[in-house]
Each structure stands twice: as C-alpha cells, then as structure tokens.
Short mmCIF file of N, CA and C in Angstrom, two decimals:
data_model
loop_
_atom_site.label_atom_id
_atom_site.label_comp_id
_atom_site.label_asym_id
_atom_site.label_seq_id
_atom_site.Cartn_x
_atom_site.Cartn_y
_atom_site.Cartn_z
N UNK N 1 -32.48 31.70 69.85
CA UNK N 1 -32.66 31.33 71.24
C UNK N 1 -31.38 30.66 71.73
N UNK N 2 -30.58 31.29 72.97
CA UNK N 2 -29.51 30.49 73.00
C UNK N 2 -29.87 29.49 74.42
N UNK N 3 -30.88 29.10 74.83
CA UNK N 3 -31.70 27.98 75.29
C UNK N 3 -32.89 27.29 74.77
N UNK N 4 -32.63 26.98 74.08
CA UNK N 4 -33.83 26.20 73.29
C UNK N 4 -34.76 25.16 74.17
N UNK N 5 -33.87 24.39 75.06
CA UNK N 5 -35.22 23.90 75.67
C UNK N 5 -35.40 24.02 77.43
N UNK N 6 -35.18 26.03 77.47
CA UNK N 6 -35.33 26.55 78.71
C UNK N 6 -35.08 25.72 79.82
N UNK N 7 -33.73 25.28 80.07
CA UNK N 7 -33.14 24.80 81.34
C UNK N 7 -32.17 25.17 82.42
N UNK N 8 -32.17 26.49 81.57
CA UNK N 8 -31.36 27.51 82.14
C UNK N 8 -29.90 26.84 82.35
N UNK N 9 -29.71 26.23 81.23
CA UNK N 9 -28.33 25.57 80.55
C UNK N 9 -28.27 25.86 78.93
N UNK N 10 -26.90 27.07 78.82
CA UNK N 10 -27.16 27.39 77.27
C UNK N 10 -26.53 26.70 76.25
N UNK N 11 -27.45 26.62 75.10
CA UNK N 11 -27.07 26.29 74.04
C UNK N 11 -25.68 25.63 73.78
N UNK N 12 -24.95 26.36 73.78
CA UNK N 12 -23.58 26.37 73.35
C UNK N 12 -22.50 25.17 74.72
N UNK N 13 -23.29 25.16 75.81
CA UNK N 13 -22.71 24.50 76.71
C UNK N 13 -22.86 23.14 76.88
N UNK N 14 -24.74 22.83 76.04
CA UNK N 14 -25.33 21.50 76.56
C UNK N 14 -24.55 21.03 74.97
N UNK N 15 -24.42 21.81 73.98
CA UNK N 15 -24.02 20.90 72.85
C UNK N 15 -24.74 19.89 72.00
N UNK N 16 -24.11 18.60 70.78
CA UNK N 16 -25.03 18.33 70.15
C UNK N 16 -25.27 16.82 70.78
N UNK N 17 -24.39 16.56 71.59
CA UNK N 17 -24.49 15.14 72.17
C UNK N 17 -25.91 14.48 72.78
N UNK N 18 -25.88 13.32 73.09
CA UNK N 18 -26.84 13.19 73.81
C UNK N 18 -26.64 12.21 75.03
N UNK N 19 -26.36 12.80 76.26
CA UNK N 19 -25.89 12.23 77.64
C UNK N 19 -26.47 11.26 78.17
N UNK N 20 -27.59 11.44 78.13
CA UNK N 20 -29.16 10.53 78.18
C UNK N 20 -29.11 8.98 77.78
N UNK N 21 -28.81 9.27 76.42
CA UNK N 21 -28.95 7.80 75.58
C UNK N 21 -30.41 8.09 75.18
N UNK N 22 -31.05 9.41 75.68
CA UNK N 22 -32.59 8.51 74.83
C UNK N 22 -33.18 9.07 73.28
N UNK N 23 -31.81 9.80 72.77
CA UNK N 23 -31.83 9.96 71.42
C UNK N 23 -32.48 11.49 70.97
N UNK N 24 -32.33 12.66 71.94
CA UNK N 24 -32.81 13.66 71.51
C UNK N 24 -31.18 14.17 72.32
N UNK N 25 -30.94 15.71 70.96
CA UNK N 25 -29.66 15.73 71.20
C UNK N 25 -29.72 16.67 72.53
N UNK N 26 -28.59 17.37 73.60
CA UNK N 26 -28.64 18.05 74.64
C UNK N 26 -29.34 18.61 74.70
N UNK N 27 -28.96 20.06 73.68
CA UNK N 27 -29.62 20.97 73.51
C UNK N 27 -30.70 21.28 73.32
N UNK N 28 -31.70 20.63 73.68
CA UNK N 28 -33.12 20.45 73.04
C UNK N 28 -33.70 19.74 74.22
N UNK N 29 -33.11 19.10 75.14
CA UNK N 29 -33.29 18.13 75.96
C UNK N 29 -33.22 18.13 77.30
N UNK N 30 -34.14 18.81 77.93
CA UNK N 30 -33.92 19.78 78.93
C UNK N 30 -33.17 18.90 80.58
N UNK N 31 -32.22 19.63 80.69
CA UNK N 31 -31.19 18.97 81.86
C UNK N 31 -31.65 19.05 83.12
N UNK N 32 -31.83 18.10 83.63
CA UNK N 32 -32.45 18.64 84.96
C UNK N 32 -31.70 18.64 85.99
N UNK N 33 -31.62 19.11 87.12
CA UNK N 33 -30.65 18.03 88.03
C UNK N 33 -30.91 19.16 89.67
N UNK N 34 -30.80 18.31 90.83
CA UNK N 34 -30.92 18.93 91.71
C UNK N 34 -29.87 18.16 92.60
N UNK N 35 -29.16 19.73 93.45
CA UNK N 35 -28.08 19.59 93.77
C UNK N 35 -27.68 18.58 95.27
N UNK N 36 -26.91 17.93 95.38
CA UNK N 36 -27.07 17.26 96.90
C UNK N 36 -26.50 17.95 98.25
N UNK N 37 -26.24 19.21 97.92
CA UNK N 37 -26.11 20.35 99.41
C UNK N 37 -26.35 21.57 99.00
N UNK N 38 -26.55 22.46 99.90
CA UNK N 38 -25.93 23.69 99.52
C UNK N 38 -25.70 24.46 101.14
N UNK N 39 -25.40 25.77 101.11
CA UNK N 39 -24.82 26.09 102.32
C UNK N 39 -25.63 27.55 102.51
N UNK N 40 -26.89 27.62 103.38
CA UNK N 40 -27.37 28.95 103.69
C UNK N 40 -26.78 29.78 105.13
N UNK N 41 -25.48 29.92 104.45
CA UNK N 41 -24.81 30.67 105.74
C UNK N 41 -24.17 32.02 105.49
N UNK N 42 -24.40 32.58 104.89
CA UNK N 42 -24.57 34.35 104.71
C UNK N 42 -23.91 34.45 104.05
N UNK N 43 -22.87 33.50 103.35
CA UNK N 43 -21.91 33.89 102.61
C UNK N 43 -21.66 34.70 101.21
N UNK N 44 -23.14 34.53 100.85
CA UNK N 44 -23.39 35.15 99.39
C UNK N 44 -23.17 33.83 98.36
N UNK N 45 -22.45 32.64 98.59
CA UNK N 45 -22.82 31.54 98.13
C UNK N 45 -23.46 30.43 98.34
N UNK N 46 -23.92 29.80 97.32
CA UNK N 46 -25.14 28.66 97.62
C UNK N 46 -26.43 28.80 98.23
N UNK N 47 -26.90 29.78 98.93
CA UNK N 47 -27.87 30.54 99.57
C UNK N 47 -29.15 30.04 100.12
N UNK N 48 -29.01 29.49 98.25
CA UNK N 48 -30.82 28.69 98.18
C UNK N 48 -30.31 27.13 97.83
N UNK N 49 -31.56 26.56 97.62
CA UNK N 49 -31.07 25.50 97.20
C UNK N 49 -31.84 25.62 95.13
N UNK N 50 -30.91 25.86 94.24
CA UNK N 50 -31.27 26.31 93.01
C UNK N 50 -31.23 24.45 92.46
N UNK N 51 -32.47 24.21 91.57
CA UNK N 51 -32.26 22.88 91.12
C UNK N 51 -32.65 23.48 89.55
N UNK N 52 -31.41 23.47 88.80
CA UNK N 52 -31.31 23.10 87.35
C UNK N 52 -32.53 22.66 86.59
N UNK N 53 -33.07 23.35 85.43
CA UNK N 53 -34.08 22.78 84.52
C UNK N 53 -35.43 23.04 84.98
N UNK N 54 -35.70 23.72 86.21
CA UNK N 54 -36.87 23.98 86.90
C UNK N 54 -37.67 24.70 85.70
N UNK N 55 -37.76 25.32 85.27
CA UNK N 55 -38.37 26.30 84.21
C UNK N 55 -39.64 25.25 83.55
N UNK N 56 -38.80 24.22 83.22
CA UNK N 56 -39.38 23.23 82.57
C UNK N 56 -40.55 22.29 83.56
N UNK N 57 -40.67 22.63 84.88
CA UNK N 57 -41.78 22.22 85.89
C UNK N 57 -41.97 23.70 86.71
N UNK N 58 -43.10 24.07 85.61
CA UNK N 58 -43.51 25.39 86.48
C UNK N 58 -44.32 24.87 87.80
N UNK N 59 -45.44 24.25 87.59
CA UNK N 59 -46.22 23.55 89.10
C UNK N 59 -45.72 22.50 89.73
N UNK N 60 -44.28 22.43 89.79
CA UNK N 60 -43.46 21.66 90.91
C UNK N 60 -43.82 21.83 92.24
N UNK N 61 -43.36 20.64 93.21
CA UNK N 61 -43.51 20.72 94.23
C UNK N 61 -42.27 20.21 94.81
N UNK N 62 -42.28 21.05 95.75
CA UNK N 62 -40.85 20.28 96.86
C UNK N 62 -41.24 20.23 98.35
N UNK N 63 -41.50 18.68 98.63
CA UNK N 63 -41.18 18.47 100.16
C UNK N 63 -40.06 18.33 100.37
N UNK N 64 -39.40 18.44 102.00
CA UNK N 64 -38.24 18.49 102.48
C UNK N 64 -38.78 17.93 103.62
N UNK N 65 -38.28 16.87 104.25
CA UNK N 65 -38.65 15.89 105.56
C UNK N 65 -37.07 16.04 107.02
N UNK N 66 -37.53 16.06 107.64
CA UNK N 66 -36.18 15.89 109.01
C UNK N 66 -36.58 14.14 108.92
N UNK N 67 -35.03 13.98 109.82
CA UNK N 67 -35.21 12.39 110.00
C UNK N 67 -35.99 11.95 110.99
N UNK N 68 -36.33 12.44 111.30
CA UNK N 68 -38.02 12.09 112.11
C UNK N 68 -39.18 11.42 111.20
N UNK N 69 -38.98 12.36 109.59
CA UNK N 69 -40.31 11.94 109.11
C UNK N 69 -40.86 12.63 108.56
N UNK N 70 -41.04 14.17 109.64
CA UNK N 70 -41.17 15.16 109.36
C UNK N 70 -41.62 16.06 108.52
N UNK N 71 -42.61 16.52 108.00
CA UNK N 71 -42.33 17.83 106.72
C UNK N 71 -41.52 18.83 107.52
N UNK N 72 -40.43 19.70 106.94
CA UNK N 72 -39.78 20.66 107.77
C UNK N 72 -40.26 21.74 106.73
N UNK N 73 -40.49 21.45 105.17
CA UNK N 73 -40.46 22.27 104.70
C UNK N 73 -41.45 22.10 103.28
N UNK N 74 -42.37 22.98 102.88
CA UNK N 74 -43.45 22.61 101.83
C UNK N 74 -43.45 23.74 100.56
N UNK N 75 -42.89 23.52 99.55
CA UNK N 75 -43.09 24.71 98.76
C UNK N 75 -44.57 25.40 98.09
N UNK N 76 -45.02 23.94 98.12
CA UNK N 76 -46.66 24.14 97.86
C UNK N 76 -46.20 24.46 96.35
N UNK N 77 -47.65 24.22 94.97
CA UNK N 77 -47.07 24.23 93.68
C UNK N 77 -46.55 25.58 93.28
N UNK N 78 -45.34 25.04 92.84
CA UNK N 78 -44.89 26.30 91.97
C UNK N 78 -43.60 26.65 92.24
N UNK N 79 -41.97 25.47 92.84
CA UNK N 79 -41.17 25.96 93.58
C UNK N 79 -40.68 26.89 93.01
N UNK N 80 -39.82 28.06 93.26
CA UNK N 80 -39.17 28.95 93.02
C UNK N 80 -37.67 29.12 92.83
N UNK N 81 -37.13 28.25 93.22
CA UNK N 81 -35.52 28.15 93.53
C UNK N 81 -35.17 29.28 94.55
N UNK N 82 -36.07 29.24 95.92
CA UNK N 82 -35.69 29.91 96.98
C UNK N 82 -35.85 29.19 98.12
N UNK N 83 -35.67 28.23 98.34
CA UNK N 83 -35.65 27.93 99.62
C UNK N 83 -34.41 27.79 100.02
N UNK N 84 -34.42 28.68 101.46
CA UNK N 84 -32.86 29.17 101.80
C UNK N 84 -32.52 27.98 103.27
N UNK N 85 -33.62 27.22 103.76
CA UNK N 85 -33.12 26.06 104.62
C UNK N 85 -33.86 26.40 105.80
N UNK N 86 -34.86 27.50 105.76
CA UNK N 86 -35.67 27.68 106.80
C UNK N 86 -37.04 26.79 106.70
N UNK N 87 -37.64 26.15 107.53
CA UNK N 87 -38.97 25.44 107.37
C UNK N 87 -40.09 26.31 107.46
N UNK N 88 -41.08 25.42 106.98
CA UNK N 88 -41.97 26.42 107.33
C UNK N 88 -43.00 25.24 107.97
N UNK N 89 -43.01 24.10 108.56
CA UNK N 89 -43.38 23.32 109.65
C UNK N 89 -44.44 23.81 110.31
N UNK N 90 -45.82 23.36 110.60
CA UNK N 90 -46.96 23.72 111.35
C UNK N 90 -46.80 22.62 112.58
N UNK N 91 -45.39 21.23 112.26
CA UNK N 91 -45.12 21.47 113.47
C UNK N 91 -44.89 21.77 114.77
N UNK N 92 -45.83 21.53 115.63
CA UNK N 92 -44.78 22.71 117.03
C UNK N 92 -43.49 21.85 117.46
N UNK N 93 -42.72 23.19 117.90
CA UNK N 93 -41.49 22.39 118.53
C UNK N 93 -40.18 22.53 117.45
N UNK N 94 -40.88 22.67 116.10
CA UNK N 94 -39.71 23.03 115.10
C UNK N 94 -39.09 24.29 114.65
N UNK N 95 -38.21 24.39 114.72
CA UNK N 95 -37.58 25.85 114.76
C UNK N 95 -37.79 26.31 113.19
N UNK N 96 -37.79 27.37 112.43
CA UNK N 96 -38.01 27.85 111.46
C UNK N 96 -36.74 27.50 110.72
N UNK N 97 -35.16 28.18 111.24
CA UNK N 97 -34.10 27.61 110.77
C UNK N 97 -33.43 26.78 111.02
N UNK N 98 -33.26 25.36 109.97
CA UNK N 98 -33.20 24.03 110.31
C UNK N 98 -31.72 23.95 110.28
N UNK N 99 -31.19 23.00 111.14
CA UNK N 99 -30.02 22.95 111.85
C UNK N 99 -29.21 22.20 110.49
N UNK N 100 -27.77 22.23 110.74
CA UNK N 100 -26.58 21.58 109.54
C UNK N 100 -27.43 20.16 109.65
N UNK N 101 -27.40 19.69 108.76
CA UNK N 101 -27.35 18.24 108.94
C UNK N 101 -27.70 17.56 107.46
N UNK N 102 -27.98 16.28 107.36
CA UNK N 102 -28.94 15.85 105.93
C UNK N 102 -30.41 15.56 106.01
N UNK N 103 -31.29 16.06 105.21
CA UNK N 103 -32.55 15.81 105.24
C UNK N 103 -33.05 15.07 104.08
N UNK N 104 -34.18 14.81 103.74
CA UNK N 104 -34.86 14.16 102.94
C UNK N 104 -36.03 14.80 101.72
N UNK N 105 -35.74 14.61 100.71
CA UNK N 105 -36.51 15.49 99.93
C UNK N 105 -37.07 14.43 98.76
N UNK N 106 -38.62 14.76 98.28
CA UNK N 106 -39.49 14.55 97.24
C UNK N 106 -39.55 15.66 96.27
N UNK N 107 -39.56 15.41 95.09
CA UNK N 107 -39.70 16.65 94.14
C UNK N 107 -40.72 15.80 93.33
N UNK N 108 -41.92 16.75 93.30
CA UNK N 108 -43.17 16.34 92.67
C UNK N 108 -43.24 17.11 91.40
N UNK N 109 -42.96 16.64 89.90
CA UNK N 109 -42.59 17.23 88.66
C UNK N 109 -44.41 17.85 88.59
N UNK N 110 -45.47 17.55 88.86
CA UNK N 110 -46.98 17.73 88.60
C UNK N 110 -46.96 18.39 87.02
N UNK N 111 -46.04 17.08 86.12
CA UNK N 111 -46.09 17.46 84.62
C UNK N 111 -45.86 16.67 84.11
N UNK N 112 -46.74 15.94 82.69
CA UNK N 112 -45.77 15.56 82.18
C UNK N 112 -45.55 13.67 82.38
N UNK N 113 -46.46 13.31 82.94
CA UNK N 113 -46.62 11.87 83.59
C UNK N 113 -44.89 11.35 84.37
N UNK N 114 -44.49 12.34 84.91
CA UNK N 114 -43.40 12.62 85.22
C UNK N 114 -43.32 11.73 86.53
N UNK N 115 -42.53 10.68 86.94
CA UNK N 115 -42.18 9.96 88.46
C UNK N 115 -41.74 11.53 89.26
N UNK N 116 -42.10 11.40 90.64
CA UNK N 116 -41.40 11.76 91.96
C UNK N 116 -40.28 11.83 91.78
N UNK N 117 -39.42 12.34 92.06
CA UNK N 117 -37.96 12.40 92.37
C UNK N 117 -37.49 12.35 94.01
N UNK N 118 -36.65 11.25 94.20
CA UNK N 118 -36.71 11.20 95.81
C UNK N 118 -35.15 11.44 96.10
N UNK N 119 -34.69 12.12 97.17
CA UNK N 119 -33.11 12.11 97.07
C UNK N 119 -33.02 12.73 98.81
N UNK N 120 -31.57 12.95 98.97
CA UNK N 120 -31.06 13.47 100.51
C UNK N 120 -30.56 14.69 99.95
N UNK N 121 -30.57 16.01 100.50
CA UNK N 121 -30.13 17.22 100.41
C UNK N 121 -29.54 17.22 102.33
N UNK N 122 -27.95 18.05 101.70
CA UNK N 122 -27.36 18.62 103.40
C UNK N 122 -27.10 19.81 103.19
N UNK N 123 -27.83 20.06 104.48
CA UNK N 123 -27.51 21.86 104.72
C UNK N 123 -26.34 21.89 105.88
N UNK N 124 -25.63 22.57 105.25
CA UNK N 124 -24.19 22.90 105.51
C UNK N 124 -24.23 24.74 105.90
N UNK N 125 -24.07 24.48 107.44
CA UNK N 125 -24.06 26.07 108.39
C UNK N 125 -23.00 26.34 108.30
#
C-alpha cells in the first residue's frame, strides 16, 4: 500500500517522522489539512476547494457562512471535495455564485469523537 493511512498523501512523501508530536509515525498518521483559499475561476486550477485527508471522514460535513452569518453553503454528510464556491442558500436574495471575498467555514469530522474544525476560506475570482 503506498498510503497506508488513506490521506491521499503517499507513503514515501509523509515519511517516518512524526510532525504531530503525538508519537505515531507520518505515514500511518493520517494528515489532514484544509486549504485557506482557492480560486474557482475557470482556470483549470484550484477549482474546488480539495481538503487533504478527507478519505479518512467519509460522513463529513462542511458549512460555509457569508459575513452576515449566513449559511451560503451546506454539503450535507458526506463532503466530496467539490465545492466549486457556488452556494446552495435557501436564502432568498443570495446569488448561487458567491462573490471574491473571505468567508467562514465549520468542518464537522461526524467521526471519531473528533472537535469541529472552524477556520476562514477566500474565494479568489
């Protein structure tokens, strides 16, 4: 297996170290990480917003909030690593494709006695 602990980070890259400190070596130790922009502007790069180690939270959840408060955007369980920056808001008044700016995001691991993950993501037009 040249991912042993399916993070869609291989083997040979995560190595025998351990970055963490919490005593299980990389490779085995699944990396998680979600990115703080990306750019859905046709370019063929950055597209979606892809967050690292997902494999490892199949019934994830991702809210995405405007600075209003807002939900702009709900993956409901199971994210996919596709959300390209369009909402899907029951909102009225909110446009489907959400404007450049920074928003607000929860990532619900629903694994694992796992904390929330809370952070700012910017979409860059």
């Amino acid at each position: 297996d040249t991912d042993s602990d399916n993070d869609d980070v291989l083997d040979s890259e995560e190595g025998l170290g351990d970055a963490d400190g919490n005593g299980i070596p990389d490779y085995i130790d699944a990396q998680f990480r979600i990115p703080e922009a990306f750019s859905p502007n046709g370019d063929g790069v950055n597209e979606v917003l892809e967050i690292k180690g997902l494999k490892v939270y199949t019934n994830a959840q991702l809210l995405v909030f405007n600075r209003n408060g807002q939900v702009v955007f709900d993956s409901g369980n199971g994210y996919k690593n596709n959300w390209d920056g369009t909402g899907n808001s029951t909102v009225p008044g909110l446009s489907n494709e959400l404007t450049e700016g920074l928003y607000f995001y929860v990532f619900k691991p629903n694994a694992q006695n796992r904390e929330d993950i809370t952070g700012n993501i910017y979409i860059k037009r």
